[in-house]
PDB file of C-alpha atoms in Angstrom:
ATOM      1  CA  ILE A   1       0.000   0.000   0.000  1.00  0.00           C
ATOM      2  CA  LEU A   2       1.360   3.383  -0.976  1.00  0.00           C
ATOM      3  CA  ARG A   3       0.641   6.210   1.441  1.00  0.00           C
ATOM      4  CA  ALA A   4       0.722   9.904   0.681  1.00  0.00           C
ATOM      5  CA  ARG A   5       2.803  12.069   2.983  1.00  0.00           C
ATOM      6  CA  GLU A   6       0.778  13.299   5.923  1.00  0.00           C
ATOM      7  CA  LYS A   7       0.325  17.054   5.681  1.00  0.00           C
ATOM      8  CA  PRO A   8      -1.779  19.107   8.054  1.00  0.00           C
ATOM      9  CA  SER A   9      -4.934  20.122   6.247  1.00  0.00           C
ATOM     10  CA  THR A  10      -5.791  23.790   5.941  1.00  0.00           C
ATOM     11  CA  TRP A  11      -9.387  22.756   5.275  1.00  0.00           C
ATOM     12  CA  GLY A  12     -12.234  22.366   7.725  1.00  0.00           C
ATOM     13  CA  ILE A  13     -11.701  20.183  10.759  1.00  0.00           C
ATOM     14  CA  MET A  14     -14.186  17.561   9.639  1.00  0.00           C
ATOM     15  CA  ALA A  15     -14.922  16.346   6.143  1.00  0.00           C
ATOM     16  CA  SER A  16     -18.569  16.835   5.329  1.00  0.00           C
ATOM     17  CA  SER A  17     -19.329  15.126   2.012  1.00  0.00           C
ATOM     18  CA  ILE A  18     -18.328  13.089  -0.978  1.00  0.00           C
ATOM     19  CA  LEU A  19     -18.052  15.535  -3.884  1.00  0.00           C
ATOM     20  CA  VAL A  20     -18.453  14.510  -7.542  1.00  0.00           C
ATOM     21  CA  LEU A  21     -17.335  16.904 -10.271  1.00  0.00           C
ATOM     22  CA  ALA A  22     -20.172  16.751 -12.790  1.00  0.00           C
ATOM     23  CA  GLU A  23     -18.940  16.811 -16.370  1.00  0.00           C
ATOM     24  CA  HIS A  24     -21.179  18.030 -19.168  1.00  0.00           C
ATOM     25  CA  TRP A  25     -20.798  18.314 -22.906  1.00  0.00           C
ATOM     26  CA  GLU A  26     -23.039  20.063 -25.433  1.00  0.00           C
ATOM     27  CA  GLY A  27     -25.868  20.521 -22.954  1.00  0.00           C
ATOM     28  CA  HIS A  28     -25.860  16.998 -21.477  1.00  0.00           C
ATOM     29  CA  ILE A  29     -24.381  15.359 -18.399  1.00  0.00           C
ATOM     30  CA  THR A  30     -21.760  12.794 -19.500  1.00  0.00           C
ATOM     31  CA  GLU A  31     -21.969   9.064 -18.864  1.00  0.00           C
ATOM     32  CA  ALA A  32     -18.752   9.324 -16.832  1.00  0.00           C
ATOM     33  CA  THR A  33     -20.538  11.608 -14.372  1.00  0.00           C
ATOM     34  CA  PHE A  34     -23.302   9.066 -13.807  1.00  0.00           C
ATOM     35  CA  GLU A  35     -20.667   6.369 -13.248  1.00  0.00           C
ATOM     36  CA  LEU A  36     -19.014   8.582 -10.605  1.00  0.00           C
ATOM     37  CA  LEU A  37     -22.367   9.280  -8.975  1.00  0.00           C
ATOM     38  CA  ALA A  38     -22.868   5.505  -8.591  1.00  0.00           C
ATOM     39  CA  LEU A  39     -19.411   5.096  -7.032  1.00  0.00           C
ATOM     40  CA  GLY A  40     -19.905   8.235  -4.946  1.00  0.00           C
ATOM     41  CA  ARG A  41     -23.244   6.967  -3.639  1.00  0.00           C
ATOM     42  CA  GLU A  42     -21.550   3.736  -2.474  1.00  0.00           C
ATOM     43  CA  LEU A  43     -18.818   5.703  -0.698  1.00  0.00           C
ATOM     44  CA  ALA A  44     -21.291   8.190   0.801  1.00  0.00           C
ATOM     45  CA  ASP A  45     -23.482   5.383   2.146  1.00  0.00           C
ATOM     46  CA  ALA A  46     -20.447   3.570   3.596  1.00  0.00           C
ATOM     47  CA  THR A  47     -19.151   6.697   5.362  1.00  0.00           C
ATOM     48  CA  GLY A  48     -22.507   8.175   6.362  1.00  0.00           C
ATOM     49  CA  GLN A  49     -21.730  11.384   4.484  1.00  0.00           C
ATOM     50  CA  PRO A  50     -23.942  13.121   1.922  1.00  0.00           C
ATOM     51  CA  LEU A  51     -23.159  12.929  -1.779  1.00  0.00           C
ATOM     52  CA  HIS A  52     -22.804  16.314  -3.466  1.00  0.00           C
ATOM     53  CA  ALA A  53     -22.366  17.036  -7.170  1.00  0.00           C
ATOM     54  CA  LEU A  54     -20.579  20.148  -8.401  1.00  0.00           C
ATOM     55  CA  LEU A  55     -21.664  21.549 -11.751  1.00  0.00           C
ATOM     56  CA  VAL A  56     -19.580  24.348 -13.294  1.00  0.00           C
ATOM     57  CA  GLY A  57     -20.182  26.119 -16.608  1.00  0.00           C
ATOM     58  CA  HIS A  58     -22.412  28.615 -18.334  1.00  0.00           C
ATOM     59  CA  GLU A  59     -26.178  28.125 -18.591  1.00  0.00           C
ATOM     60  CA  VAL A  60     -25.870  24.756 -16.856  1.00  0.00           C
ATOM     61  CA  LYS A  61     -28.207  25.176 -13.888  1.00  0.00           C
ATOM     62  CA  SER A  62     -30.987  23.168 -15.554  1.00  0.00           C
ATOM     63  CA  LEU A  63     -28.629  20.175 -15.881  1.00  0.00           C
ATOM     64  CA  GLY A  64     -28.599  19.834 -12.104  1.00  0.00           C
ATOM     65  CA  ALA A  65     -32.045  18.225 -12.162  1.00  0.00           C
ATOM     66  CA  SER A  66     -30.580  15.129 -13.854  1.00  0.00           C
ATOM     67  CA  LEU A  67     -28.098  14.559 -11.002  1.00  0.00           C
ATOM     68  CA  GLY A  68     -30.704  12.883  -8.811  1.00  0.00           C
ATOM     69  CA  LYS A  69     -28.340  10.434  -7.086  1.00  0.00           C
ATOM     70  CA  ALA A  70     -26.690  13.431  -5.435  1.00  0.00           C
ATOM     71  CA  ASP A  71     -28.148  14.628  -2.157  1.00  0.00           C
ATOM     72  CA  LYS A  72     -27.262  18.186  -3.136  1.00  0.00           C
ATOM     73  CA  VAL A  73     -26.127  19.887  -6.352  1.00  0.00           C
ATOM     74  CA  LEU A  74     -23.767  22.853  -6.118  1.00  0.00           C
ATOM     75  CA  CYS A  75     -23.748  25.004  -9.244  1.00  0.00           C
ATOM     76  CA  VAL A  76     -21.428  27.734 -10.467  1.00  0.00           C
ATOM     77  CA  ASP A  77     -22.897  29.359 -13.575  1.00  0.00           C
ATOM     78  CA  HIS A  78     -21.027  32.238 -15.193  1.00  0.00           C
ATOM     79  CA  ALA A  79     -20.310  33.435 -18.728  1.00  0.00           C
ATOM     80  CA  SER A  80     -16.533  33.141 -18.145  1.00  0.00           C
ATOM     81  CA  LEU A  81     -17.053  29.370 -17.717  1.00  0.00           C
ATOM     82  CA  ALA A  82     -18.486  28.840 -21.216  1.00  0.00           C
ATOM     83  CA  GLY A  83     -16.366  26.470 -23.278  1.00  0.00           C
ATOM     84  CA  PRO A  84     -13.075  24.913 -22.250  1.00  0.00           C
ATOM     85  CA  ALA A  85     -11.734  27.738 -20.055  1.00  0.00           C
ATOM     86  CA  THR A  86      -9.265  25.605 -18.099  1.00  0.00           C
ATOM     87  CA  ASN A  87      -7.948  28.251 -15.690  1.00  0.00           C
ATOM     88  CA  ALA A  88     -11.393  29.661 -14.901  1.00  0.00           C
ATOM     89  CA  HIS A  89     -12.844  26.181 -14.350  1.00  0.00           C
ATOM     90  CA  ALA A  90      -9.997  25.134 -12.043  1.00  0.00           C
ATOM     91  CA  ALA A  91     -10.309  28.327  -9.977  1.00  0.00           C
ATOM     92  CA  ALA A  92     -14.093  27.955  -9.642  1.00  0.00           C
ATOM     93  CA  LEU A  93     -13.856  24.256  -8.755  1.00  0.00           C
ATOM     94  CA  ALA A  94     -11.126  24.925  -6.177  1.00  0.00           C
ATOM     95  CA  HIS A  95     -13.091  27.710  -4.503  1.00  0.00           C
ATOM     96  CA  ILE A  96     -16.237  25.617  -4.120  1.00  0.00           C
ATOM     97  CA  ALA A  97     -14.379  22.437  -3.162  1.00  0.00           C
ATOM     98  CA  ARG A  98     -12.424  24.226  -0.451  1.00  0.00           C
ATOM     99  CA  ASN A  99     -15.626  25.657   1.032  1.00  0.00           C
ATOM    100  CA  ALA A 100     -17.433  22.308   0.823  1.00  0.00           C
ATOM    101  CA  SER A 101     -14.706  20.537   2.893  1.00  0.00           C
ATOM    102  CA  PRO A 102     -15.253  17.131   1.264  1.00  0.00           C
ATOM    103  CA  PHE A 103     -13.795  13.824   2.439  1.00  0.00           C
ATOM    104  CA  CYS A 104     -12.844  13.253  -1.177  1.00  0.00           C
ATOM    105  CA  ILE A 105     -13.477  14.694  -4.613  1.00  0.00           C
ATOM    106  CA  LEU A 106     -14.283  12.321  -7.464  1.00  0.00           C
ATOM    107  CA  ALA A 107     -13.359  13.622 -10.914  1.00  0.00           C
ATOM    108  CA  PRO A 108     -13.844  11.823 -14.231  1.00  0.00           C
ATOM    109  CA  LEU A 109     -10.615  11.157 -16.116  1.00  0.00           C
ATOM    110  CA  THR A 110     -11.626  12.241 -19.601  1.00  0.00           C
ATOM    111  CA  ASN A 111     -10.258  14.474 -22.333  1.00  0.00           C
ATOM    112  CA  ALA A 112     -12.526  17.256 -21.062  1.00  0.00           C
ATOM    113  CA  THR A 113     -11.130  17.207 -17.507  1.00  0.00           C
ATOM    114  CA  TRP A 114      -7.503  16.214 -18.006  1.00  0.00           C
ATOM    115  CA  ASP A 115      -6.063  19.757 -18.094  1.00  0.00           C
ATOM    116  CA  VAL A 116      -8.358  21.058 -15.370  1.00  0.00           C
ATOM    117  CA  LEU A 117      -7.340  18.358 -12.884  1.00  0.00           C
ATOM    118  CA  GLY A 118      -3.663  19.317 -13.014  1.00  0.00           C
ATOM    119  CA  LEU A 119      -4.508  22.922 -12.220  1.00  0.00           C
ATOM    120  CA  LEU A 120      -7.112  21.943  -9.637  1.00  0.00           C
ATOM    121  CA  ILE A 121      -4.655  19.901  -7.605  1.00  0.00           C
ATOM    122  CA  ALA A 122      -2.204  22.818  -7.687  1.00  0.00           C
ATOM    123  CA  HIS A 123      -4.933  25.154  -6.364  1.00  0.00           C
ATOM    124  CA  LEU A 124      -6.081  22.774  -3.624  1.00  0.00           C
ATOM    125  CA  GLU A 125      -2.712  21.409  -2.458  1.00  0.00           C
ATOM    126  CA  ILE A 126      -4.207  18.072  -1.436  1.00  0.00           C
ATOM    127  CA  PRO A 127      -3.236  14.491  -2.358  1.00  0.00           C
ATOM    128  CA  PHE A 128      -4.184  13.282  -5.847  1.00  0.00           C
ATOM    129  CA  LEU A 129      -4.984   9.618  -6.422  1.00  0.00           C
ATOM    130  CA  ASN A 130      -5.064   8.967 -10.153  1.00  0.00           C
ATOM    131  CA  PHE A 131      -6.309   6.204 -12.473  1.00  0.00           C
ATOM    132  CA  CYS A 132      -8.697   4.935  -9.766  1.00  0.00           C
ATOM    133  CA  HIS A 133     -11.196   2.197 -10.473  1.00  0.00           C
ATOM    134  CA  ASP A 134     -12.450   1.706  -6.924  1.00  0.00           C
ATOM    135  CA  LEU A 135     -12.489   3.710  -3.675  1.00  0.00           C
ATOM    136  CA  MET A 136     -13.162   3.098  -0.020  1.00  0.00           C
ATOM    137  CA  ALA A 137     -12.711   4.854   3.293  1.00  0.00           C
ATOM    138  CA  ARG A 138     -10.298   3.147   5.669  1.00  0.00           C
ATOM    139  CA  ASP A 139      -9.156   4.541   9.014  1.00  0.00           C
ATOM    140  CA  GLY A 140     -10.271   8.061   8.056  1.00  0.00           C
ATOM    141  CA  LYS A 141      -8.276   7.966   4.826  1.00  0.00           C
ATOM    142  CA  VAL A 142      -9.183   7.546   1.180  1.00  0.00           C
ATOM    143  CA  GLU A 143      -8.046   4.195  -0.210  1.00  0.00           C
ATOM    144  CA  ALA A 144      -7.981   3.751  -3.971  1.00  0.00           C
ATOM    145  CA  ARG A 145      -7.372   0.823  -6.271  1.00  0.00           C
ATOM    146  CA  CYS A 146      -5.531   2.276  -9.244  1.00  0.00           C
ATOM    147  CA  LEU A 147      -4.707   0.748 -12.615  1.00  0.00           C
ATOM    148  CA  LEU A 148      -1.267   1.447 -14.029  1.00  0.00           C
ATOM    149  CA  TYR A 149       0.532   0.635 -17.258  1.00  0.00           C
ATOM    150  CA  GLY A 150      -2.618   0.324 -19.306  1.00  0.00           C
ATOM    151  CA  GLY A 151      -4.279  -1.942 -16.745  1.00  0.00           C
ATOM    152  CA  LYS A 152      -1.342  -4.374 -16.465  1.00  0.00           C
ATOM    153  CA  MET A 153      -0.671  -3.457 -12.844  1.00  0.00           C
ATOM    154  CA  GLU A 154      -2.919  -2.549  -9.945  1.00  0.00           C
ATOM    155  CA  ALA A 155      -1.775  -0.517  -6.956  1.00  0.00           C
ATOM    156  CA  VAL A 156      -3.572   0.222  -3.722  1.00  0.00           C
ATOM    157  CA  ALA A 157      -2.883   3.742  -2.495  1.00  0.00           C
ATOM    158  CA  GLN A 158      -4.004   5.623   0.608  1.00  0.00           C
ATOM    159  CA  ALA A 159      -4.132   9.359   1.145  1.00  0.00           C
ATOM    160  CA  PRO A 160      -5.303  11.500   4.026  1.00  0.00           C
ATOM    161  CA  ALA A 161      -8.610  13.236   3.488  1.00  0.00           C
ATOM    162  CA  PRO A 162      -9.366  15.389   1.662  1.00  0.00           C
ATOM    163  CA  ALA A 163      -8.062  13.860  -1.546  1.00  0.00           C
ATOM    164  CA  LEU A 164      -8.787  14.401  -5.224  1.00  0.00           C
ATOM    165  CA  CYS A 165      -9.449  11.118  -7.032  1.00  0.00           C
ATOM    166  CA  GLY A 166      -9.169  10.845 -10.811  1.00  0.00           C
ATOM    167  CA  ILE A 167     -11.629   8.085 -11.711  1.00  0.00           C
ATOM    168  CA  LEU A 168     -11.284   5.975 -14.854  1.00  0.00           C
ATOM    169  CA  PRO A 169     -14.324   5.637 -17.132  1.00  0.00           C
ATOM    170  CA  GLY A 170     -16.373   2.468 -16.706  1.00  0.00           C
ATOM    171  CA  VAL A 171     -15.986   2.014 -12.924  1.00  0.00           C
ATOM    172  CA  ARG A 172     -19.721   1.494 -12.399  1.00  0.00           C
ATOM    173  CA  PRO A 173     -22.703   1.145 -14.705  1.00  0.00           C
ATOM    174  CA  ALA A 174     -23.968   4.626 -15.590  1.00  0.00           C
ATOM    175  CA  GLU A 175     -27.559   3.451 -14.974  1.00  0.00           C
ATOM    176  CA  LYS A 176     -26.774   3.084 -11.248  1.00  0.00           C
ATOM    177  CA  GLY A 177     -25.863   6.775 -11.087  1.00  0.00           C
ATOM    178  CA  ARG A 178     -29.049   8.045 -12.647  1.00  0.00           C
ATOM    179  CA  SER A 179     -32.082   9.041 -10.560  1.00  0.00           C
TER     180      SER A 179
END
């Protein structure tokens, strides 16, 4: 088991949720988001924490209604977030995530989020578990099963909460993440 270096958190004293970054494309929530909502629901139920979804973009508020597996949808809607504005998205996500004090943040690993995640982790200064295909909470830490080398190797990694988790597509059936 790999363990991230312990670093005192500058976040809230107690983690309060499981946070899923909701990805959307051309006016629709992506399948990857529904997969993360299914995984997030499992983790939220196991930890007794609520599941929150974070939706960032322009004219996206109406998309929040389709995120029914989430207990709460947080939405940042602003014209500067239209299109692939990587820096603006990372700053908005970091601001909301920091205020939400999540146990962990689940982010889809897709072409649309790849650049944002690198900036987001720099903004947040928290551990980043990447290429995850399963998550659990163990001893107050986030434990991830991660696939490496194109799926030829699996590693189990632990990080202190809060942690950002880059989740591979296909981790759960998308149907389980829908309302």
